[in-house]
């Protein structure tokens, strides 16, 4: 094959000319797997009489976009490094576990080239599959966009029903959930849009499926620019619970730490390999003869440095033959070469540097054209129409070919008709951008904000260009009306982008965007409030609360002030002020008048929590339903999950009969559970108890099994407390007191480690009740002693505590105290609408009175307990109430007749 531009002979399968970078024709030969070129039949153009045979290219088997570079310079050496990559993959496969390897080195040392060559060699033999993504500046893209780019290369996966060997029952559901969650979040825009544990569980499932037939390598290039959330996600994937046979490879610059664990540090090529690399002059600079020893000495084994020295010419250096006259560093060399470019080449390269690492010829044309009338019309991109467009595009593409020959840019496959290029390395881009004047950067960033691709990328990209334009003009002292307009537009765009990121749980990106927006406009109440909320969510409680107080005290921003006040009340419910419930009640009309769905969801949720704490579940359900409706409208996943969890508890504890509660719980799972493992975990726990109330142990255990499986995938620390409590409740209802006590002991230990005082009180009350029901007063008293202040308990727990103390006092022979506790428990239970709370209080009073020898009132309380249990459909409770007070046959007959 011959290059159509420079006529150099090329291999038949070459995609680009190795000398000038011109794209080459693709041979019309089929490739393995049916992908390649296929005939489409004769094509007769309108202006021609004869037809010609045409072909179509359905797809190109290429690397992921992050690793697509024109690596036509020969690859030499690095055998030991390739062996290290082989060993890391072998360890991962042999141990059936995930792995993590960091490949680090200075710019130009060949990190990406090494990994690309290794992947090509191993994947070509079918030994592995891989996906790749490249990290960028935080704020310019979703935090997890590099991971999304890598996942999009996953091979098509068969439905679970076609693979019964994959994991038994539930495997299909887990995979479907994973793909639904990832499609709605990470794969959509690089944002989690889900709790961290949910997202990691979904990634583990998807990658585990990809690696079931052959190992999978997940490559993240430029990992030194990874956001904290992305780094944390990669560490979770490479941890003990990550997907087996998946190797995560992070390629980036050194992070400055001394820790070399799991790190492959690249150094310069050996002298022999440098000589081999430089000994291919036809591929590098078109010259002949031996390579200048001064170039080898100056490059110090850095392949990019050596390539740039060779392309820049063999002449140079000091007269005495030393390397003293050569630029001392790779950056200095690149700066020298860029500064020596012809004016047309330098102009194009400078415009490209403002656009970014990748760019198209059309974008360069629009940006170039925008500069001409800018003085008259301000900052806005212009369109160039035919016939000038074709002529100017041809001129720019000729310049890009020349720059490609100089190894400063390189062509990349384009998704559209426009010629696409990128800088040959990140360092070339950095040096080019740094060489621009501040005035040039200011003007060109303002124009770039109007480019079609930037507008499609969204407010974050637009705001980034506008922000840079404003800051460069400010540094130049150009504080005119145009600069003020740039500041206002940038703050608005960044604030909108930050709000979107926060709504989709991309907190790192939201923090970066909102912090920049507030820096531009400190008086924007919306951005300040959201920044405060994001900081609180990230654990920066002090600074977040200060920002929230600042917004709360703003009289000019009523809605934002209401949001801030509610957030502060939730942050410190016992702090100064009206309190959480009163605050929620006060701000709800503000949100309703403004049509603020998120504010309404949060207010209704706080009001529902207060009612639920008081045992008024039927009233709480109204607020819970409103909270769920508004959360769905606002697309607020945390509020949706909170409302669904509260509804599940009220269905269990409230007055809705168990059969109806089960049906409603199932309906909620069908409507909201798909793709939301946290929701299914939350609803399956009360659903298991509801099944046990109806003597349906098989269904109860199935719900608990799914909850355990979900908790294991999500790695919820709280599940170590909550899940044993619900399992103990089911075992108690099924009559397995010993198993229930063992589970409660586990819950107590987990709650103690988690410093969850409220849960420890609830566990102690449940354990004390079981011990008393088994006739063991001493251990019951020990559990009761561990209960916290009764004033801090929910009404249901306070009722239970009084009832148990009455029974203990009766057993200890203190009749007045016993009767007082029992009576107080029953009176307090009547303030709730919970049949379970009222039944339990009556049952405790029946047992207390019977222990005091007062049989008749004991039987009356037992009958009341039985009625309450029956109204709920609590079958074990009905049986327990019927037999809690022994009676002779006559008394029993009179009781039944009554």
PDB file of C-alpha atoms in Angstrom, residues 191-411:
ATOM      1  CA  UNK A 191     -22.772  10.235  37.824  1.00  0.00           C
ATOM      2  CA  UNK A 192     -23.598   7.570  40.432  1.00  0.00           C
ATOM      3  CA  UNK A 193     -27.288   8.530  40.838  1.00  0.00           C
ATOM      4  CA  UNK A 194     -27.423   5.836  43.530  1.00  0.00           C
ATOM      5  CA  UNK A 195     -25.939   5.129  46.952  1.00  0.00           C
ATOM      6  CA  UNK A 196     -22.249   4.245  46.789  1.00  0.00           C
ATOM      7  CA  UNK A 197     -22.846   0.685  47.999  1.00  0.00           C
ATOM      8  CA  UNK A 198     -25.571   0.110  45.392  1.00  0.00           C
ATOM      9  CA  UNK A 199     -23.322   1.345  42.602  1.00  0.00           C
ATOM     10  CA  UNK A 200     -20.322  -0.751  43.672  1.00  0.00           C
ATOM     11  CA  UNK A 201     -22.509  -3.849  43.964  1.00  0.00           C
ATOM     12  CA  UNK A 202     -23.822  -3.231  40.441  1.00  0.00           C
ATOM     13  CA  UNK A 203     -20.296  -2.761  39.072  1.00  0.00           C
ATOM     14  CA  UNK A 204     -19.161  -5.950  40.782  1.00  0.00           C
ATOM     15  CA  UNK A 205     -22.037  -7.880  39.207  1.00  0.00           C
ATOM     16  CA  UNK A 206     -21.476  -6.472  35.692  1.00  0.00           C
ATOM     17  CA  UNK A 207     -17.703  -6.946  35.731  1.00  0.00           C
ATOM     18  CA  UNK A 208     -18.037 -10.376  37.317  1.00  0.00           C
ATOM     19  CA  UNK A 209     -20.273 -11.448  34.437  1.00  0.00           C
ATOM     20  CA  UNK A 210     -17.745 -10.064  31.920  1.00  0.00           C
ATOM     21  CA  UNK A 211     -14.919 -12.043  33.542  1.00  0.00           C
ATOM     22  CA  UNK A 212     -16.695 -15.394  33.855  1.00  0.00           C
ATOM     23  CA  UNK A 213     -15.275 -16.844  30.600  1.00  0.00           C
ATOM     24  CA  UNK A 214     -11.941 -15.023  30.483  1.00  0.00           C
ATOM     25  CA  UNK A 215     -10.204 -12.458  32.701  1.00  0.00           C
ATOM     26  CA  UNK A 216     -11.117  -8.813  32.284  1.00  0.00           C
ATOM     27  CA  UNK A 217      -8.708  -5.873  32.576  1.00  0.00           C
ATOM     28  CA  UNK A 218     -10.118  -2.456  33.495  1.00  0.00           C
ATOM     29  CA  UNK A 219      -7.686   0.314  32.473  1.00  0.00           C
ATOM     30  CA  UNK A 220      -7.888   3.909  33.742  1.00  0.00           C
ATOM     31  CA  UNK A 221      -5.399   6.231  32.040  1.00  0.00           C
ATOM     32  CA  UNK A 222      -4.232   9.525  33.587  1.00  0.00           C
ATOM     33  CA  UNK A 223      -5.336   8.163  36.956  1.00  0.00           C
ATOM     34  CA  UNK A 224      -3.455  10.971  38.726  1.00  0.00           C
ATOM     35  CA  UNK A 225      -6.431  13.168  37.764  1.00  0.00           C
ATOM     36  CA  UNK A 226      -9.035  10.755  39.180  1.00  0.00           C
ATOM     37  CA  UNK A 227     -11.548  12.304  41.592  1.00  0.00           C
ATOM     38  CA  UNK A 228     -11.749  10.902  45.154  1.00  0.00           C
ATOM     39  CA  UNK A 229     -15.024   9.109  44.408  1.00  0.00           C
ATOM     40  CA  UNK A 230     -13.509   7.373  41.371  1.00  0.00           C
ATOM     41  CA  UNK A 231     -10.435   6.360  43.377  1.00  0.00           C
ATOM     42  CA  UNK A 232     -12.642   5.037  46.172  1.00  0.00           C
ATOM     43  CA  UNK A 233     -14.737   3.086  43.655  1.00  0.00           C
ATOM     44  CA  UNK A 234     -11.666   1.475  42.087  1.00  0.00           C
ATOM     45  CA  UNK A 235     -10.335   0.517  45.509  1.00  0.00           C
ATOM     46  CA  UNK A 236     -13.695  -1.067  46.375  1.00  0.00           C
ATOM     47  CA  UNK A 237     -13.697  -3.028  43.107  1.00  0.00           C
ATOM     48  CA  UNK A 238     -10.178  -4.251  43.839  1.00  0.00           C
ATOM     49  CA  UNK A 239     -11.048  -5.150  47.440  1.00  0.00           C
ATOM     50  CA  UNK A 240     -12.100  -8.468  48.940  1.00  0.00           C
ATOM     51  CA  UNK A 241     -15.720  -8.148  47.782  1.00  0.00           C
ATOM     52  CA  UNK A 242     -14.806  -7.074  44.238  1.00  0.00           C
ATOM     53  CA  UNK A 243     -15.368  -9.126  41.068  1.00  0.00           C
ATOM     54  CA  UNK A 244     -13.180 -12.200  40.663  1.00  0.00           C
ATOM     55  CA  UNK A 245     -10.713 -12.386  37.756  1.00  0.00           C
ATOM     56  CA  UNK A 246     -10.831  -8.621  37.153  1.00  0.00           C
ATOM     57  CA  UNK A 247      -7.558  -6.667  37.163  1.00  0.00           C
ATOM     58  CA  UNK A 248      -7.777  -2.893  37.583  1.00  0.00           C
ATOM     59  CA  UNK A 249      -4.797  -1.103  35.994  1.00  0.00           C
ATOM     60  CA  UNK A 250      -4.356   2.587  36.870  1.00  0.00           C
ATOM     61  CA  UNK A 251      -1.927   4.398  34.577  1.00  0.00           C
ATOM     62  CA  UNK A 252      -0.691   7.788  35.724  1.00  0.00           C
ATOM     63  CA  UNK A 253       2.039   9.995  37.042  1.00  0.00           C
ATOM     64  CA  UNK A 254       3.610   9.347  40.464  1.00  0.00           C
ATOM     65  CA  UNK A 255       1.522  10.601  43.391  1.00  0.00           C
ATOM     66  CA  UNK A 256       4.504  11.602  45.504  1.00  0.00           C
ATOM     67  CA  UNK A 257       4.029   8.916  48.153  1.00  0.00           C
ATOM     68  CA  UNK A 258       6.674   6.400  49.132  1.00  0.00           C
ATOM     69  CA  UNK A 259       4.239   3.490  49.044  1.00  0.00           C
ATOM     70  CA  UNK A 260       5.151   1.195  46.147  1.00  0.00           C
ATOM     71  CA  UNK A 261       2.804  -1.661  47.043  1.00  0.00           C
ATOM     72  CA  UNK A 262       1.044  -2.890  43.933  1.00  0.00           C
ATOM     73  CA  UNK A 263       2.954  -0.350  41.828  1.00  0.00           C
ATOM     74  CA  UNK A 264       4.910  -0.829  38.598  1.00  0.00           C
ATOM     75  CA  UNK A 265       7.252   2.181  38.382  1.00  0.00           C
ATOM     76  CA  UNK A 266       8.574   2.820  34.858  1.00  0.00           C
ATOM     77  CA  UNK A 267      12.030   4.291  34.373  1.00  0.00           C
ATOM     78  CA  UNK A 268      13.864   5.240  31.206  1.00  0.00           C
ATOM     79  CA  UNK A 269      14.773   2.777  28.475  1.00  0.00           C
ATOM     80  CA  UNK A 270      18.170   1.182  28.626  1.00  0.00           C
ATOM     81  CA  UNK A 271      20.856   2.533  26.306  1.00  0.00           C
ATOM     82  CA  UNK A 272      20.533  -0.512  24.058  1.00  0.00           C
ATOM     83  CA  UNK A 273      16.767  -0.048  23.724  1.00  0.00           C
ATOM     84  CA  UNK A 274      17.186   3.692  23.135  1.00  0.00           C
ATOM     85  CA  UNK A 275      19.616   2.952  20.329  1.00  0.00           C
ATOM     86  CA  UNK A 276      17.160   0.459  18.827  1.00  0.00           C
ATOM     87  CA  UNK A 277      14.352   3.024  19.050  1.00  0.00           C
ATOM     88  CA  UNK A 278      16.459   5.777  17.505  1.00  0.00           C
ATOM     89  CA  UNK A 279      17.830   3.401  14.901  1.00  0.00           C
ATOM     90  CA  UNK A 280      14.591   3.505  12.912  1.00  0.00           C
ATOM     91  CA  UNK A 281      15.106   6.933  11.290  1.00  0.00           C
ATOM     92  CA  UNK A 282      12.663   6.326   8.471  1.00  0.00           C
ATOM     93  CA  UNK A 283       9.875   6.045  10.989  1.00  0.00           C
ATOM     94  CA  UNK A 284      10.989   8.982  13.060  1.00  0.00           C
ATOM     95  CA  UNK A 285      12.532  11.793  11.102  1.00  0.00           C
ATOM     96  CA  UNK A 286      13.075  10.552   7.575  1.00  0.00           C
ATOM     97  CA  UNK A 287      16.851  10.958   7.928  1.00  0.00           C
ATOM     98  CA  UNK A 288      19.633   8.480   7.388  1.00  0.00           C
ATOM     99  CA  UNK A 289      22.814   7.641   9.147  1.00  0.00           C
ATOM    100  CA  UNK A 290      23.686   6.962  12.782  1.00  0.00           C
ATOM    101  CA  UNK A 291      21.811   8.622  15.574  1.00  0.00           C
ATOM    102  CA  UNK A 292      23.525  11.546  17.245  1.00  0.00           C
ATOM    103  CA  UNK A 293      24.942  10.434  20.606  1.00  0.00           C
ATOM    104  CA  UNK A 294      24.009  13.809  22.123  1.00  0.00           C
ATOM    105  CA  UNK A 295      20.305  13.108  21.546  1.00  0.00           C
ATOM    106  CA  UNK A 296      20.517   9.775  23.354  1.00  0.00           C
ATOM    107  CA  UNK A 297      22.286  11.421  26.258  1.00  0.00           C
ATOM    108  CA  UNK A 298      19.798  14.264  26.550  1.00  0.00           C
ATOM    109  CA  UNK A 299      16.693  12.005  26.303  1.00  0.00           C
ATOM    110  CA  UNK A 300      17.878   9.827  29.234  1.00  0.00           C
ATOM    111  CA  UNK A 301      15.763   6.915  28.058  1.00  0.00           C
ATOM    112  CA  UNK A 302      12.488   8.863  27.769  1.00  0.00           C
ATOM    113  CA  UNK A 303      10.890   7.650  24.495  1.00  0.00           C
ATOM    114  CA  UNK A 304       8.822  10.803  23.903  1.00  0.00           C
ATOM    115  CA  UNK A 305      11.824  13.051  24.598  1.00  0.00           C
ATOM    116  CA  UNK A 306      13.940  11.064  22.172  1.00  0.00           C
ATOM    117  CA  UNK A 307      11.228  11.110  19.511  1.00  0.00           C
ATOM    118  CA  UNK A 308      10.833  14.892  19.777  1.00  0.00           C
ATOM    119  CA  UNK A 309      14.602  15.395  19.582  1.00  0.00           C
ATOM    120  CA  UNK A 310      14.789  13.253  16.473  1.00  0.00           C
ATOM    121  CA  UNK A 311      11.811  14.850  14.779  1.00  0.00           C
ATOM    122  CA  UNK A 312      13.192  18.281  15.615  1.00  0.00           C
ATOM    123  CA  UNK A 313      16.338  17.563  13.614  1.00  0.00           C
ATOM    124  CA  UNK A 314      19.729  15.961  14.161  1.00  0.00           C
ATOM    125  CA  UNK A 315      21.596  19.245  14.196  1.00  0.00           C
ATOM    126  CA  UNK A 316      22.045  21.253  17.355  1.00  0.00           C
ATOM    127  CA  UNK A 317      24.035  21.158  20.502  1.00  0.00           C
ATOM    128  CA  UNK A 318      27.279  22.874  21.323  1.00  0.00           C
ATOM    129  CA  UNK A 319      30.134  23.294  18.907  1.00  0.00           C
ATOM    130  CA  UNK A 320      32.277  20.932  20.916  1.00  0.00           C
ATOM    131  CA  UNK A 321      29.828  18.070  20.214  1.00  0.00           C
ATOM    132  CA  UNK A 322      28.247  18.071  23.680  1.00  0.00           C
ATOM    133  CA  UNK A 323      24.526  18.277  24.424  1.00  0.00           C
ATOM    134  CA  UNK A 324      24.868  21.673  26.105  1.00  0.00           C
ATOM    135  CA  UNK A 325      22.987  23.488  23.358  1.00  0.00           C
ATOM    136  CA  UNK A 326      19.968  21.205  23.463  1.00  0.00           C
ATOM    137  CA  UNK A 327      16.912  22.065  25.569  1.00  0.00           C
ATOM    138  CA  UNK A 328      17.533  20.580  29.029  1.00  0.00           C
ATOM    139  CA  UNK A 329      14.084  19.081  29.618  1.00  0.00           C
ATOM    140  CA  UNK A 330      11.255  17.568  27.598  1.00  0.00           C
ATOM    141  CA  UNK A 331       9.018  20.545  28.404  1.00  0.00           C
ATOM    142  CA  UNK A 332      11.696  22.977  27.288  1.00  0.00           C
ATOM    143  CA  UNK A 333      12.217  21.000  24.095  1.00  0.00           C
ATOM    144  CA  UNK A 334       8.496  21.005  23.313  1.00  0.00           C
ATOM    145  CA  UNK A 335       8.332  24.734  24.033  1.00  0.00           C
ATOM    146  CA  UNK A 336      11.215  25.372  21.656  1.00  0.00           C
ATOM    147  CA  UNK A 337       9.679  23.282  18.894  1.00  0.00           C
ATOM    148  CA  UNK A 338       6.240  24.882  19.301  1.00  0.00           C
ATOM    149  CA  UNK A 339       7.756  28.361  19.329  1.00  0.00           C
ATOM    150  CA  UNK A 340       9.545  27.634  16.047  1.00  0.00           C
ATOM    151  CA  UNK A 341       6.389  26.641  14.163  1.00  0.00           C
ATOM    152  CA  UNK A 342       5.229  28.581  11.123  1.00  0.00           C
ATOM    153  CA  UNK A 343       2.543  31.137  11.894  1.00  0.00           C
ATOM    154  CA  UNK A 344      -0.297  29.109  10.351  1.00  0.00           C
ATOM    155  CA  UNK A 345       0.740  25.989  12.269  1.00  0.00           C
ATOM    156  CA  UNK A 346       1.131  27.861  15.549  1.00  0.00           C
ATOM    157  CA  UNK A 347      -2.295  29.499  15.161  1.00  0.00           C
ATOM    158  CA  UNK A 348      -4.048  26.172  14.636  1.00  0.00           C
ATOM    159  CA  UNK A 349      -2.179  24.525  17.495  1.00  0.00           C
ATOM    160  CA  UNK A 350      -3.002  27.388  19.860  1.00  0.00           C
ATOM    161  CA  UNK A 351      -6.707  27.241  18.985  1.00  0.00           C
ATOM    162  CA  UNK A 352      -6.701  23.488  19.573  1.00  0.00           C
ATOM    163  CA  UNK A 353      -5.095  23.938  23.001  1.00  0.00           C
ATOM    164  CA  UNK A 354      -8.057  26.039  24.159  1.00  0.00           C
ATOM    165  CA  UNK A 355     -10.612  23.493  22.935  1.00  0.00           C
ATOM    166  CA  UNK A 356      -8.992  20.636  24.828  1.00  0.00           C
ATOM    167  CA  UNK A 357      -7.072  17.422  24.396  1.00  0.00           C
ATOM    168  CA  UNK A 358      -9.273  16.367  21.453  1.00  0.00           C
ATOM    169  CA  UNK A 359     -10.709  18.584  18.729  1.00  0.00           C
ATOM    170  CA  UNK A 360     -12.027  18.592  15.163  1.00  0.00           C
ATOM    171  CA  UNK A 361     -11.130  20.609  12.122  1.00  0.00           C
ATOM    172  CA  UNK A 362     -14.603  22.164  12.104  1.00  0.00           C
ATOM    173  CA  UNK A 363     -14.185  23.379  15.691  1.00  0.00           C
ATOM    174  CA  UNK A 364     -10.875  24.962  14.776  1.00  0.00           C
ATOM    175  CA  UNK A 365     -12.515  26.700  11.833  1.00  0.00           C
ATOM    176  CA  UNK A 366     -15.357  28.060  13.981  1.00  0.00           C
ATOM    177  CA  UNK A 367     -12.953  29.278  16.645  1.00  0.00           C
ATOM    178  CA  UNK A 368     -10.692  30.899  14.056  1.00  0.00           C
ATOM    179  CA  UNK A 369     -13.635  32.621  12.393  1.00  0.00           C
ATOM    180  CA  UNK A 370     -14.933  33.848  15.761  1.00  0.00           C
ATOM    181  CA  UNK A 371     -11.808  35.936  16.271  1.00  0.00           C
ATOM    182  CA  UNK A 372     -12.366  38.116  13.221  1.00  0.00           C
ATOM    183  CA  UNK A 373     -15.543  40.072  14.108  1.00  0.00           C
ATOM    184  CA  UNK A 374     -15.178  39.699  17.894  1.00  0.00           C
ATOM    185  CA  UNK A 375     -14.439  43.362  18.448  1.00  0.00           C
ATOM    186  CA  UNK A 376     -17.808  44.302  16.922  1.00  0.00           C
ATOM    187  CA  UNK A 377     -20.161  41.666  18.288  1.00  0.00           C
ATOM    188  CA  UNK A 378     -18.576  40.358  21.512  1.00  0.00           C
ATOM    189  CA  UNK A 379     -17.986  36.723  22.343  1.00  0.00           C
ATOM    190  CA  UNK A 380     -19.989  34.315  20.222  1.00  0.00           C
ATOM    191  CA  UNK A 381     -18.978  31.648  17.747  1.00  0.00           C
ATOM    192  CA  UNK A 382     -19.940  32.119  14.106  1.00  0.00           C
ATOM    193  CA  UNK A 383     -20.801  29.681  11.357  1.00  0.00           C
ATOM    194  CA  UNK A 384     -18.820  29.485   8.130  1.00  0.00           C
ATOM    195  CA  UNK A 385     -20.965  28.653   5.119  1.00  0.00           C
ATOM    196  CA  UNK A 386     -20.075  27.119   1.775  1.00  0.00           C
ATOM    197  CA  UNK A 387     -18.169  27.645  -0.430  1.00  0.00           C
ATOM    198  CA  UNK A 388     -15.747  29.327   2.006  1.00  0.00           C
ATOM    199  CA  UNK A 389     -16.228  26.537   4.517  1.00  0.00           C
ATOM    200  CA  UNK A 390     -14.836  23.810   2.262  1.00  0.00           C
ATOM    201  CA  UNK A 391     -11.841  25.915   1.271  1.00  0.00           C
ATOM    202  CA  UNK A 392     -11.006  26.904   4.845  1.00  0.00           C
ATOM    203  CA  UNK A 393     -11.487  23.378   6.132  1.00  0.00           C
ATOM    204  CA  UNK A 394      -9.074  22.094   3.533  1.00  0.00           C
ATOM    205  CA  UNK A 395      -6.508  24.674   4.592  1.00  0.00           C
ATOM    206  CA  UNK A 396      -6.841  23.762   8.286  1.00  0.00           C
ATOM    207  CA  UNK A 397      -6.641  20.046   7.577  1.00  0.00           C
ATOM    208  CA  UNK A 398      -3.456  20.586   5.550  1.00  0.00           C
ATOM    209  CA  UNK A 399      -1.979  22.323   8.596  1.00  0.00           C
ATOM    210  CA  UNK A 400      -3.081  19.463  10.859  1.00  0.00           C
ATOM    211  CA  UNK A 401      -1.356  16.963   8.559  1.00  0.00           C
ATOM    212  CA  UNK A 402       1.843  19.015   8.877  1.00  0.00           C
ATOM    213  CA  UNK A 403       1.510  19.127  12.661  1.00  0.00           C
ATOM    214  CA  UNK A 404       0.916  15.378  12.671  1.00  0.00           C
ATOM    215  CA  UNK A 405       4.142  14.910  10.731  1.00  0.00           C
ATOM    216  CA  UNK A 406       5.877  16.905  13.472  1.00  0.00           C
ATOM    217  CA  UNK A 407       4.444  14.518  16.109  1.00  0.00           C
ATOM    218  CA  UNK A 408       2.519  17.283  17.873  1.00  0.00           C
ATOM    219  CA  UNK A 409      -0.990  16.063  17.006  1.00  0.00           C
ATOM    220  CA  UNK A 410      -2.370  12.798  15.679  1.00  0.00           C
ATOM    221  CA  UNK A 411      -5.562  11.785  13.865  1.00  0.00           C
TER     222      UNK A 411
END
